[in-house]
Coordinates of C-alpha atoms in Angstrom, one line a residue:
X1 CA 88.8 38.0 100.2
X2 CA 85.5 39.6 100.2
X3 CA 82.5 37.6 98.4
X4 CA 80.8 39.2 95.8
X5 CA 77.2 39.3 96.1
X6 CA 75.9 40.9 93.0
X7 CA 77.7 42.0 89.0
X8 CA 76.0 43.0 86.8
X9 CA 77.5 43.5 83.2
X10 CA 76.1 45.5 80.1
X11 CA 73.2 46.1 81.7
X12 CA 70.4 47.8 79.5
X13 CA 67.0 48.5 80.9
X14 CA 64.0 50.6 79.4
X15 CA 61.1 51.9 78.9
X16 CA 59.6 53.4 76.2
X17 CA 62.5 55.7 74.2
X18 CA 64.5 56.1 77.0
X19 CA 67.3 54.3 78.6
X20 CA 67.9 54.5 82.3
X21 CA 70.6 51.8 81.6
X22 CA 73.6 52.1 79.9
X23 CA 75.3 49.2 79.3
X24 CA 75.3 49.5 82.8
X25 CA 78.6 48.1 84.7
X26 CA 78.3 47.4 89.3
X27 CA 79.6 44.9 91.5
X28 CA 78.3 44.5 95.0
X29 CA 80.6 43.0 97.6
X30 CA 80.2 41.8 101.2
X31 CA 80.1 44.2 103.9
X32 CA 79.0 47.6 101.4
X33 CA 77.1 50.3 102.4
X34 CA 76.4 52.4 99.0
X35 CA 74.0 55.2 98.9
X36 CA 72.8 55.4 95.6
X37 CA 72.4 58.8 94.2
X38 CA 70.5 60.6 91.4
X39 CA 68.6 62.4 89.1
X40 CA 64.9 61.9 89.7
X41 CA 63.1 59.6 87.3
X42 CA 67.0 58.8 86.2
X43 CA 66.0 55.0 87.2
X44 CA 67.0 54.1 91.1
X45 CA 64.1 52.1 91.9
X46 CA 64.0 50.6 89.3
X47 CA 67.6 49.7 89.8
X48 CA 67.3 48.3 93.6
X49 CA 64.2 45.7 91.0
X50 CA 67.5 44.3 89.4
X51 CA 69.0 43.6 92.4
X52 CA 65.6 41.8 94.2
X53 CA 64.9 39.7 90.7
X54 CA 61.0 41.9 91.0
X55 CA 62.0 43.1 87.3
X56 CA 64.6 41.2 85.1
X57 CA 66.2 43.5 82.4
X58 CA 66.1 44.6 79.0
X59 CA 69.5 42.9 77.9
X60 CA 73.3 42.3 80.2
X61 CA 73.3 39.7 82.7
X62 CA 73.1 39.7 86.4
X63 CA 75.2 36.9 88.7
X64 CA 74.1 36.0 92.1
X65 CA 76.3 34.9 95.2
X66 CA 74.2 31.5 95.3
X67 CA 71.9 31.4 97.9
X68 CA 71.9 34.6 98.4
X69 CA 69.1 36.6 100.5
X70 CA 68.0 39.9 99.8
X71 CA 65.5 41.8 101.5
X72 CA 63.6 45.5 100.3
X73 CA 62.0 48.3 102.0
X74 CA 60.4 50.5 100.0
X75 CA 59.5 53.6 99.9
X76 CA 56.0 53.2 100.5
X77 CA 56.6 49.7 102.4
X78 CA 53.0 47.3 101.7
X79 CA 51.9 45.9 105.2
X80 CA 49.3 43.6 106.1
X81 CA 47.2 45.6 108.2
X82 CA 44.8 43.6 110.2
X83 CA 47.9 42.4 111.6
X84 CA 49.3 42.9 114.9
X85 CA 53.0 44.7 115.0
X86 CA 54.6 41.0 116.3
X87 CA 52.7 39.4 113.5
X88 CA 54.0 41.3 110.8
X89 CA 57.3 41.5 112.0
X90 CA 58.0 38.7 112.3
X91 CA 56.9 37.2 109.1
X92 CA 56.3 33.9 108.2
X93 CA 59.6 32.1 109.7
X94 CA 57.6 28.2 110.0
X95 CA 59.0 28.7 106.7
X96 CA 62.0 28.6 106.5
X97 CA 62.3 27.2 110.1
X98 CA 64.4 30.4 111.7
X99 CA 62.7 29.8 115.3
X100 CA 64.9 32.9 116.6
X101 CA 63.1 35.7 114.5
X102 CA 60.0 36.4 116.7
X103 CA 62.7 37.3 119.6
X104 CA 65.1 38.7 117.3
X105 CA 61.6 40.4 116.4
X106 CA 60.4 40.9 119.9
X107 CA 64.4 42.6 121.0
X108 CA 63.5 45.1 118.3
X109 CA 59.8 45.7 118.7
X110 CA 61.3 46.6 122.6
X111 CA 64.3 49.0 121.1
X112 CA 61.5 50.7 118.5
X113 CA 59.1 51.4 121.8
X114 CA 56.4 49.9 119.9
X115 CA 53.1 47.8 120.6
X116 CA 53.5 43.6 120.1
X117 CA 49.6 43.5 120.4
X118 CA 49.2 46.7 118.3
X119 CA 47.2 46.1 114.4
X120 CA 49.0 48.3 111.8
X121 CA 45.4 49.8 110.6
X122 CA 45.4 53.3 111.7
X123 CA 49.2 54.4 112.9
X124 CA 51.3 56.3 111.5
X125 CA 54.2 56.8 108.4
X126 CA 56.0 56.4 110.7
X127 CA 55.6 53.9 113.3
X128 CA 55.1 52.3 109.2
X129 CA 58.2 52.8 108.2
X130 CA 59.6 51.6 111.4
X131 CA 57.7 48.1 111.3
X132 CA 59.1 47.9 108.1
X133 CA 62.4 48.7 108.4
X134 CA 62.4 45.7 111.9
X135 CA 60.4 43.3 109.0
X136 CA 63.2 43.6 106.9
X137 CA 66.5 43.1 109.4
X138 CA 65.1 40.5 111.2
X139 CA 65.5 38.6 108.4
X140 CA 68.9 38.9 109.0
X141 CA 69.3 39.5 105.0
X142 CA 72.6 39.3 103.2
X143 CA 71.8 42.6 100.8
X144 CA 69.3 45.4 101.9
X145 CA 68.2 47.1 100.2
X146 CA 66.9 50.7 101.6
X147 CA 63.8 53.5 98.8
X148 CA 64.5 56.7 100.7
X149 CA 64.4 54.5 104.6
X150 CA 64.4 58.2 106.5
X151 CA 60.9 59.7 104.9
X152 CA 58.4 59.6 107.1
X153 CA 60.9 59.3 109.9
X154 CA 61.4 61.6 112.8
X155 CA 64.9 62.8 114.3
X156 CA 65.3 60.6 116.6
X157 CA 63.7 57.3 114.3
X158 CA 67.0 58.7 111.9
X159 CA 69.9 58.5 114.0
X160 CA 68.3 54.8 116.0
X161 CA 68.4 53.8 111.6
X162 CA 72.0 55.5 111.0
X163 CA 72.9 53.9 114.2
X164 CA 71.3 50.0 113.9
X165 CA 72.9 50.1 110.3
X166 CA 76.5 51.7 110.4
X167 CA 77.1 48.0 113.5
X168 CA 75.0 45.8 110.6
X169 CA 76.4 42.6 109.2
X170 CA 75.2 42.5 106.0
X171 CA 75.7 44.3 102.8
X172 CA 73.1 47.5 102.7
X173 CA 71.4 49.7 98.8
X174 CA 70.5 52.3 99.5
X175 CA 68.9 55.0 98.2
X176 CA 68.5 59.3 100.0
X177 CA 68.7 62.2 99.2
X178 CA 69.6 63.0 103.0
X179 CA 73.0 63.9 103.2
X180 CA 73.9 64.0 106.4
X181 CA 72.8 60.1 106.0
X182 CA 74.6 59.4 103.3
X183 CA 77.9 61.0 105.0
X184 CA 77.5 59.2 108.5
X185 CA 75.6 55.6 106.6
X186 CA 78.0 54.9 103.4
X187 CA 81.1 53.4 102.8
X188 CA 80.7 54.1 98.8
X189 CA 78.3 56.1 96.7
X190 CA 76.7 55.3 93.1
X191 CA 75.8 57.4 91.6
X192 CA 73.4 56.3 88.2
X193 CA 73.9 59.4 85.7
X194 CA 72.9 59.1 81.3
X195 CA 72.1 55.1 82.4
X196 CA 75.9 55.1 82.9
X197 CA 76.9 53.7 86.5
X198 CA 79.8 55.9 88.0
X199 CA 81.4 54.5 91.6
X200 CA 82.5 56.7 94.2
X201 CA 84.5 55.3 97.4
X202 CA 84.2 57.5 100.5
X203 CA 80.4 59.2 101.6
X204 CA 79.2 61.0 100.0
X205 CA 80.7 64.7 100.8
X206 CA 83.7 62.7 99.7
X207 CA 81.8 62.6 96.4
X208 CA 81.2 65.8 96.4
X209 CA 84.6 66.7 96.2
X210 CA 85.8 64.2 93.5
X211 CA 82.7 64.6 91.9
X212 CA 83.0 68.7 90.4
X213 CA 86.9 66.9 89.8
X214 CA 85.3 64.2 87.2
X215 CA 82.6 66.7 85.8
X216 CA 85.5 69.2 85.3
X217 CA 87.5 66.9 83.3
X218 CA 84.9 65.6 81.5
X219 CA 83.4 68.9 80.3
X220 CA 87.2 70.1 79.2
X221 CA 87.2 66.5 77.0
X222 CA 83.4 67.1 75.4
X223 CA 84.8 70.5 74.4
X224 CA 88.4 69.0 72.7
X225 CA 86.0 66.6 71.1
X226 CA 83.2 69.2 70.0
X227 CA 86.4 71.7 68.6
X228 CA 88.3 68.0 66.8
X229 CA 84.1 67.9 64.6
X230 CA 84.1 71.6 64.5
X231 CA 87.7 71.4 62.7
X232 CA 86.7 68.4 61.1
X233 CA 83.1 69.9 59.1
X234 CA 85.1 72.7 58.0
X235 CA 87.2 70.7 55.6
X236 CA 84.8 68.7 54.7
X237 CA 83.0 71.5 53.5
X238 CA 85.7 73.2 51.7
X239 CA 85.6 73.5 47.9
X240 CA 85.5 71.1 44.6
X241 CA 89.1 71.2 45.0
X242 CA 89.8 69.7 48.1
X243 CA 87.1 67.5 48.3
X244 CA 88.1 65.7 44.9
X245 CA 91.6 65.1 46.6
X246 CA 89.9 64.2 50.5
X247 CA 91.3 61.4 52.3
X248 CA 89.5 59.2 52.3
X249 CA 90.2 57.6 56.2
X250 CA 89.3 61.3 57.0
X251 CA 86.3 61.0 56.4
X252 CA 85.2 57.8 58.1
X253 CA 86.7 59.4 60.9
X254 CA 84.1 62.1 60.5
X255 CA 81.1 60.0 60.8
X256 CA 82.8 58.1 63.3
X257 CA 82.5 61.3 65.2
X258 CA 79.4 62.3 64.6
X259 CA 78.5 59.3 65.0
X260 CA 79.7 59.9 69.0
X261 CA 78.9 63.4 69.5
X262 CA 75.3 61.9 68.8
X263 CA 74.8 58.7 70.6
X264 CA 76.8 61.1 73.6
X265 CA 74.7 61.9 76.7
X266 CA 74.1 65.1 77.6
X267 CA 73.6 66.0 81.8
X268 CA 70.1 66.8 82.0
X269 CA 69.7 70.9 82.8
X270 CA 68.8 72.1 86.6
X271 CA 65.1 72.5 88.5
X272 CA 65.4 76.2 87.3
X273 CA 63.4 77.7 90.3
X274 CA 62.5 81.6 90.5
X275 CA 59.7 82.6 93.1
X276 CA 57.2 85.2 92.6
X277 CA 57.0 87.3 95.4
X278 CA 53.7 89.6 96.6
X279 CA 53.3 92.2 98.1
X280 CA 55.4 93.1 101.7
X281 CA 53.3 92.0 104.4
X282 CA 53.8 94.1 107.0
X283 CA 56.3 93.5 110.5
X284 CA 54.5 91.2 112.4
X285 CA 52.6 88.6 110.6
X286 CA 51.8 85.9 113.6
X287 CA 52.2 86.2 117.6
X288 CA 50.8 84.2 120.0
X289 CA 50.9 84.5 123.6
X290 CA 50.2 82.8 127.0
X291 CA 48.9 79.8 123.6
X292 CA 47.6 76.4 124.9
X293 CA 46.2 73.4 122.4
X294 CA 46.0 69.6 122.3
X295 CA 43.6 66.7 121.8
X296 CA 41.7 63.6 122.9
X297 CA 43.3 64.2 126.5
X298 CA 46.8 65.2 125.6
X299 CA 48.6 68.8 125.7
X300 CA 50.5 69.2 121.8
X301 CA 51.0 73.2 123.2
X302 CA 51.6 74.7 126.9
X303 CA 51.2 77.9 127.5
X304 CA 53.5 79.0 124.1
X305 CA 54.6 82.8 123.3
X306 CA 56.6 83.9 121.2
X307 CA 56.2 86.8 117.8
X308 CA 56.9 86.0 113.7
X309 CA 58.3 89.0 111.8
X310 CA 58.9 89.4 108.5
X311 CA 61.8 87.8 106.8
X312 CA 62.0 85.5 109.9
X313 CA 62.9 82.4 108.4
X314 CA 61.9 79.5 111.2
X315 CA 62.4 75.6 111.4
X316 CA 59.7 73.9 113.3
X317 CA 61.4 70.9 114.9
X318 CA 59.3 67.9 117.1
X319 CA 59.3 64.1 116.8
X320 CA 56.3 62.7 114.6
X321 CA 53.2 63.9 116.4
X322 CA 54.8 66.4 118.3
X323 CA 52.1 69.1 116.4
X324 CA 54.7 70.0 114.5
X325 CA 51.4 71.3 111.7
X326 CA 49.3 72.1 114.7
X327 CA 51.5 74.6 115.4
X328 CA 51.7 75.9 111.8
X329 CA 47.9 76.0 110.9
X330 CA 47.7 78.3 114.7
X331 CA 50.7 80.3 113.4
X332 CA 48.3 80.7 110.2
X333 CA 45.3 81.9 112.1
X334 CA 43.6 78.2 110.7
X335 CA 43.5 76.7 113.6
X336 CA 41.8 78.5 117.1
X337 CA 44.2 77.3 120.0
X338 CA 41.8 76.1 122.8
X339 CA 43.7 78.6 125.6
X340 CA 45.5 82.1 124.6
X341 CA 45.4 85.0 121.8
X342 CA 46.5 84.9 117.9
X343 CA 47.6 87.8 116.5
X344 CA 48.3 87.7 112.7
X345 CA 49.6 90.3 111.0
X346 CA 48.5 92.3 107.7
X347 CA 48.8 92.0 103.9
X348 CA 49.5 88.9 104.4
X349 CA 50.0 86.5 101.6
X350 CA 50.9 82.8 102.1
X351 CA 51.8 80.2 99.9
X352 CA 52.0 76.5 100.6
X353 CA 53.8 73.4 100.0
X354 CA 52.2 70.4 101.9
X355 CA 53.6 67.1 102.9
X356 CA 50.7 64.9 101.8
X357 CA 50.6 67.2 98.2
X358 CA 46.7 66.5 98.9
X359 CA 46.2 69.6 97.0
X360 CA 46.9 68.0 93.9
X361 CA 44.0 66.8 91.5
X362 CA 45.0 63.5 90.4
X363 CA 42.8 63.7 86.6
X364 CA 43.9 67.8 85.8
X365 CA 47.2 68.3 83.4
X366 CA 50.0 69.1 84.7
X367 CA 49.5 72.6 83.1
X368 CA 46.1 73.3 84.1
X369 CA 48.2 72.0 87.9
X370 CA 49.9 75.3 87.8
X371 CA 47.6 77.7 85.3
X372 CA 44.1 76.3 85.0
X373 CA 43.0 78.4 81.4
X374 CA 45.8 80.0 80.8
X375 CA 48.7 79.4 79.1
X376 CA 51.2 82.2 80.6
X377 CA 51.7 82.4 84.6
X378 CA 53.4 85.6 86.2
X379 CA 56.5 85.5 87.9
X380 CA 57.4 88.6 89.6
X381 CA 58.4 91.0 86.6
X382 CA 58.2 88.4 84.2
X383 CA 55.4 86.7 82.1
X384 CA 56.6 83.4 80.8
X385 CA 54.8 80.9 79.0
X386 CA 53.5 77.6 80.7
X387 CA 55.2 75.3 79.1
X388 CA 58.7 77.3 79.6
X389 CA 58.3 77.6 82.9
X390 CA 57.2 74.4 83.2
X391 CA 60.5 72.8 81.8
X392 CA 62.0 75.0 84.0
X393 CA 61.1 72.4 87.0
X394 CA 62.1 69.9 84.2
X395 CA 59.0 68.8 82.0
X396 CA 59.2 68.3 79.1
X397 CA 55.7 69.1 76.9
X398 CA 54.9 66.5 76.3
X399 CA 55.0 65.0 80.3
X400 CA 53.2 68.7 80.4
X401 CA 49.9 67.3 78.8
X402 CA 49.8 63.8 80.9
X403 CA 47.5 64.0 84.1
X404 CA 48.6 64.5 87.8
X405 CA 47.9 60.7 88.8
X406 CA 51.2 59.2 86.4
X407 CA 53.7 61.3 88.1
X408 CA 55.9 59.3 90.3
X409 CA 57.0 60.8 94.1
X410 CA 60.0 62.8 92.5
X411 CA 58.0 64.7 89.6
X412 CA 54.8 64.8 91.8
X413 CA 57.2 66.9 94.2
X414 CA 58.7 69.2 90.9
X415 CA 54.5 70.1 90.2
X416 CA 54.2 71.5 93.5
X417 CA 56.8 73.3 93.6
X418 CA 56.0 75.0 90.2
X419 CA 52.6 75.6 91.3
X420 CA 54.1 77.2 94.9
X421 CA 56.3 79.5 93.0
X422 CA 53.8 80.7 90.5
X423 CA 51.8 81.8 93.6
X424 CA 52.6 85.4 94.5
X425 CA 53.1 84.8 98.3
X426 CA 55.2 86.6 101.0
X427 CA 55.1 83.8 103.6
X428 CA 56.6 80.2 102.4
X429 CA 54.8 77.3 104.8
X430 CA 56.7 74.5 104.0
X431 CA 55.8 71.4 105.8
X432 CA 58.9 68.5 104.7
X433 CA 59.9 70.0 101.4
X434 CA 62.9 67.7 101.1
X435 CA 60.4 64.7 100.8
X436 CA 60.9 62.4 97.0
X437 CA 63.7 65.9 95.4
X438 CA 66.8 65.0 94.4
X439 CA 69.5 66.3 96.0
X440 CA 70.2 68.8 93.5
X441 CA 66.9 69.9 93.3
X442 CA 67.1 70.1 96.8
X443 CA 70.6 72.1 96.8
X444 CA 68.6 75.0 94.6
X445 CA 66.1 75.0 97.1
X446 CA 68.0 76.4 99.2
X447 CA 69.5 79.0 97.6
X448 CA 66.3 80.3 96.9
X449 CA 65.1 80.1 100.0
X450 CA 67.6 82.1 101.9
X451 CA 67.1 84.8 99.1
X452 CA 63.2 84.7 100.1
X453 CA 62.4 88.2 101.2
X454 CA 59.3 86.6 103.2
X455 CA 58.8 84.7 106.1
X456 CA 59.5 80.9 106.3
X457 CA 58.4 78.4 108.2
X458 CA 59.3 74.9 107.4
X459 CA 59.4 71.4 109.0
X460 CA 61.4 69.5 108.0
X461 CA 63.6 65.8 108.9
X462 CA 66.7 66.8 106.4
X463 CA 69.2 67.9 108.8
X464 CA 71.9 69.7 106.3
X465 CA 68.4 71.8 104.5
X466 CA 67.2 73.2 108.3
X467 CA 71.1 74.3 108.4
X468 CA 71.3 76.3 105.1
X469 CA 67.9 77.9 105.3
X470 CA 66.6 78.6 109.1
X471 CA 68.0 81.1 111.2
X472 CA 65.7 79.9 114.1
X473 CA 63.7 77.0 115.3
X474 CA 60.8 76.3 117.5
X475 CA 61.1 72.7 119.5
X476 CA 59.4 70.4 120.9
X477 CA 59.7 69.7 124.6
X478 CA 58.0 67.0 127.1
X479 CA 54.7 67.9 128.2
X480 CA 53.8 70.0 124.9
X481 CA 56.5 72.7 125.7
X482 CA 58.8 74.5 123.2
X483 CA 61.1 76.2 123.3
X484 CA 63.0 79.0 121.0
X485 CA 66.6 78.8 120.2
X486 CA 68.7 80.8 117.3
X487 CA 70.7 79.3 114.1
X488 CA 69.6 75.7 112.5
X489 CA 69.2 71.4 113.6
X490 CA 73.2 72.5 114.8
X491 CA 72.5 75.5 116.6
X492 CA 69.9 73.7 118.7
X493 CA 71.4 70.8 119.4
X494 CA 74.3 72.6 120.7
X495 CA 72.6 75.0 122.8
X496 CA 70.3 72.6 124.6
X497 CA 72.9 70.5 125.0
X498 CA 74.8 73.8 126.6
X499 CA 71.5 73.9 128.7
X500 CA 70.1 70.8 129.7
X501 CA 74.7 71.0 131.2
X502 CA 74.0 73.9 132.7
X503 CA 71.0 72.7 134.4
X504 CA 72.8 70.4 135.5
X505 CA 75.6 72.0 136.9
X506 CA 73.1 74.0 138.9
X507 CA 71.6 71.5 140.6
X508 CA 75.1 69.6 141.1
X509 CA 76.3 73.3 143.0
X510 CA 73.0 73.2 145.2
X511 CA 73.0 69.9 145.8
X512 CA 77.3 70.9 147.4
X513 CA 75.3 73.8 148.8
X514 CA 72.6 71.8 151.0
X515 CA 75.3 69.2 151.3
X516 CA 77.3 72.8 153.0
X517 CA 74.7 73.8 154.5
X518 CA 74.0 70.4 156.9
X519 CA 77.0 70.5 158.5
X520 CA 77.6 72.0 162.1
X521 CA 79.3 75.6 162.4
X522 CA 81.6 74.1 164.7
X523 CA 83.0 71.7 161.5
X524 CA 82.9 74.3 159.2
X525 CA 84.9 76.4 161.8
X526 CA 88.3 73.5 161.6
X527 CA 89.1 74.9 158.0
X528 CA 92.5 76.4 157.9
X529 CA 91.3 79.9 157.2
X530 CA 93.4 81.2 153.8
X531 CA 94.4 78.4 152.1
X532 CA 92.8 77.6 149.0
X533 CA 91.2 74.3 148.1
X534 CA 92.3 72.0 146.0
X535 CA 89.9 72.6 143.2
X536 CA 89.8 76.3 143.3
X537 CA 93.9 76.2 142.1
X538 CA 94.4 77.8 138.3
X539 CA 95.4 74.3 136.4
X540 CA 98.9 75.8 135.8
X541 CA 100.0 74.9 131.8
X542 CA 103.0 72.5 131.6
X543 CA 106.0 72.1 129.8
X544 CA 105.0 69.1 128.5
X545 CA 101.8 70.9 128.1
X546 CA 103.7 73.4 125.7
X547 CA 105.4 70.9 124.4
X548 CA 102.4 68.9 123.1
X549 CA 100.9 71.8 121.8
X550 CA 103.9 72.4 119.4
X551 CA 103.8 69.1 117.6
X552 CA 100.0 69.5 117.3
X553 CA 100.0 71.2 113.5
X554 CA 102.7 69.1 112.3
X555 CA 100.7 65.3 113.4
X556 CA 98.1 67.2 112.0
X557 CA 100.2 68.3 108.8
X558 CA 101.2 63.7 108.1
X559 CA 97.9 62.8 108.6
X560 CA 96.2 64.9 105.8
X561 CA 98.6 64.3 103.6
X562 CA 97.9 60.6 103.8
X563 CA 95.1 60.9 103.1
X564 CA 95.4 62.7 100.1
X565 CA 97.3 60.6 98.9
X566 CA 95.1 57.6 99.9
X567 CA 92.7 59.5 98.5
X568 CA 94.5 59.6 94.7
X569 CA 94.4 56.3 95.0
X570 CA 90.9 55.6 95.6
X571 CA 90.0 58.1 93.1
X572 CA 90.4 55.6 89.9
X573 CA 87.3 53.3 89.2
X574 CA 89.8 50.7 88.2
X575 CA 91.3 50.3 92.0
X576 CA 88.3 49.4 93.1
X577 CA 87.0 47.4 90.1
X578 CA 90.1 44.9 90.2
X579 CA 91.1 45.0 94.0
X580 CA 87.9 45.6 96.3
X581 CA 89.9 43.9 99.0
X582 CA 92.8 47.0 99.1
X583 CA 90.2 49.0 98.2
X584 CA 87.9 48.5 100.8
X585 CA 90.4 49.0 102.9
X586 CA 92.4 52.4 102.6
X587 CA 88.6 53.7 102.7
X588 CA 88.9 51.6 106.4
X589 CA 91.9 53.4 106.4
X590 CA 90.7 57.4 105.7
X591 CA 88.0 57.0 108.0
X592 CA 90.7 56.3 110.7
X593 CA 92.5 59.3 109.7
X594 CA 89.1 61.5 109.8
X595 CA 88.8 60.4 113.7
X596 CA 92.3 61.2 114.7
X597 CA 92.0 64.9 112.6
X598 CA 88.8 65.1 114.7
X599 CA 90.2 63.7 118.0
X600 CA 94.1 66.2 117.0
X601 CA 92.3 69.6 116.7
X602 CA 90.1 68.9 119.7
X603 CA 93.1 68.1 121.4
X604 CA 94.0 71.4 119.7
X605 CA 92.0 73.5 120.6
X606 CA 92.1 72.2 124.1
X607 CA 95.5 73.2 125.0
X608 CA 95.2 76.7 123.4
X609 CA 91.6 77.5 125.2
X610 CA 94.2 76.4 129.2
X611 CA 97.3 78.0 127.6
X612 CA 95.6 81.1 126.9
X613 CA 92.9 80.8 130.9
X614 CA 96.9 80.7 132.4
X615 CA 98.7 83.7 130.7

């Protein structure tokens, strides 16, 4: 039977009057990979601190398996600035006499392409995050806690982490806004919502489907409750005669209904995003001709020519240190290139989202950050009071008077967005805007950017966000070259793979041609005239392939029916709580069915293409 690592029972935690956990319950089992999601400020990071013992609950009980080893990687890990990479990852292994840890550390250092002797001081945010992750994995914990592990990582780093976690022997609880990462890694989603922990077996996409059904059921239940309460309120307010003969039991029930309604915690409203649009820019926003630029002898941009037009939504993609921010600055006319020319468009009004949040004055209040010296803000044709505008970004009036220095990472991100959208613009420049935003805010931001009438320049490592926002990508390639592709992140992957395959095929054809040219003329003349080589004959669509093709839809239907049956079984939280082994097994079967369906669809397409090609 699968071991239970941690059990939270009737847990309560509050800061001030705000309850982060309200009689919450959770059980973590061996081998699980749990994605912890919820609104910014819901208490996700606080829950991780309860799990590893950094914080104690106000009430309730936490039971841990004897000898349980827990490792935590925080959003901004603290590293020894004067240590080498190897020393930082190894830690003080002599304390627990884990003499194999240096070997594990060296293997991970090699895997990540790091230098053992490099000092931590001066390393980039992405490299520091890799080191913190490697340090935690080298400990070989029973449970690994990760708080926004993809922040600062590029696509290569994210892919590495995904593969590492999928084959890990330890259990995982992770907080992330990266929806693709959640889909790839997790086996269960736990949402922290209004102080409760709600469990959904499966990955993020499966959670979205079940959550929509769950919210609909909750809304219907609340509507029935409110209708009953309204009816009872009417009854209690009837005339004196009715009150003289009223049923005391019914009165007590009404009082109980009132208490329940008062105790019900409503969902916090969504961020209400709207943007102040500036005047229309010229047709051309920026034009680069043969631009080359670099630093310290390293070429970041090599002979780039491109044109950015009004209404383009462009994603700039590349590994950490490739020069994405440098390219942005050149496009905006903020930086003169070493070579080449840059022409800026006319009538540009640029709003800039800085990934380092450097625009924020730590001593200013939230309200003054948006509208210094004024209580009003203009959003398009609408004039809004600053308090009302900040409430759209989930800042209550009391929070609006707080200094910026008191804000959490998620609140800072929302504040920068609020300031950005209050600035009239026709060019939006977003440098890693997704860091620290919760998933619901991300989805609303995506919708806003899709409808934005101006130009969008976006740097992001959020693959789903890129897919949903941009219409074109400019991608860093070796030796400072940048290549343009149509579509989003997945479109770039497909096109770059096709391009690589095409180049490989062309190289192979060229090699075959050269080899053929090396053969003597007499040898070539010996071939039988008119006889086609076997490789050039059309591949015939056989009878057994026809039979296989006809049977695929039925196989798919059976698998989908089985998957739906398993999903219904798992939709009941009691299935998971009472019989975790069975639930984990069912979840594995669902994953296996997904793989089978993917193979069937691929085979179906392959056979259909072959059949069409031979007709």
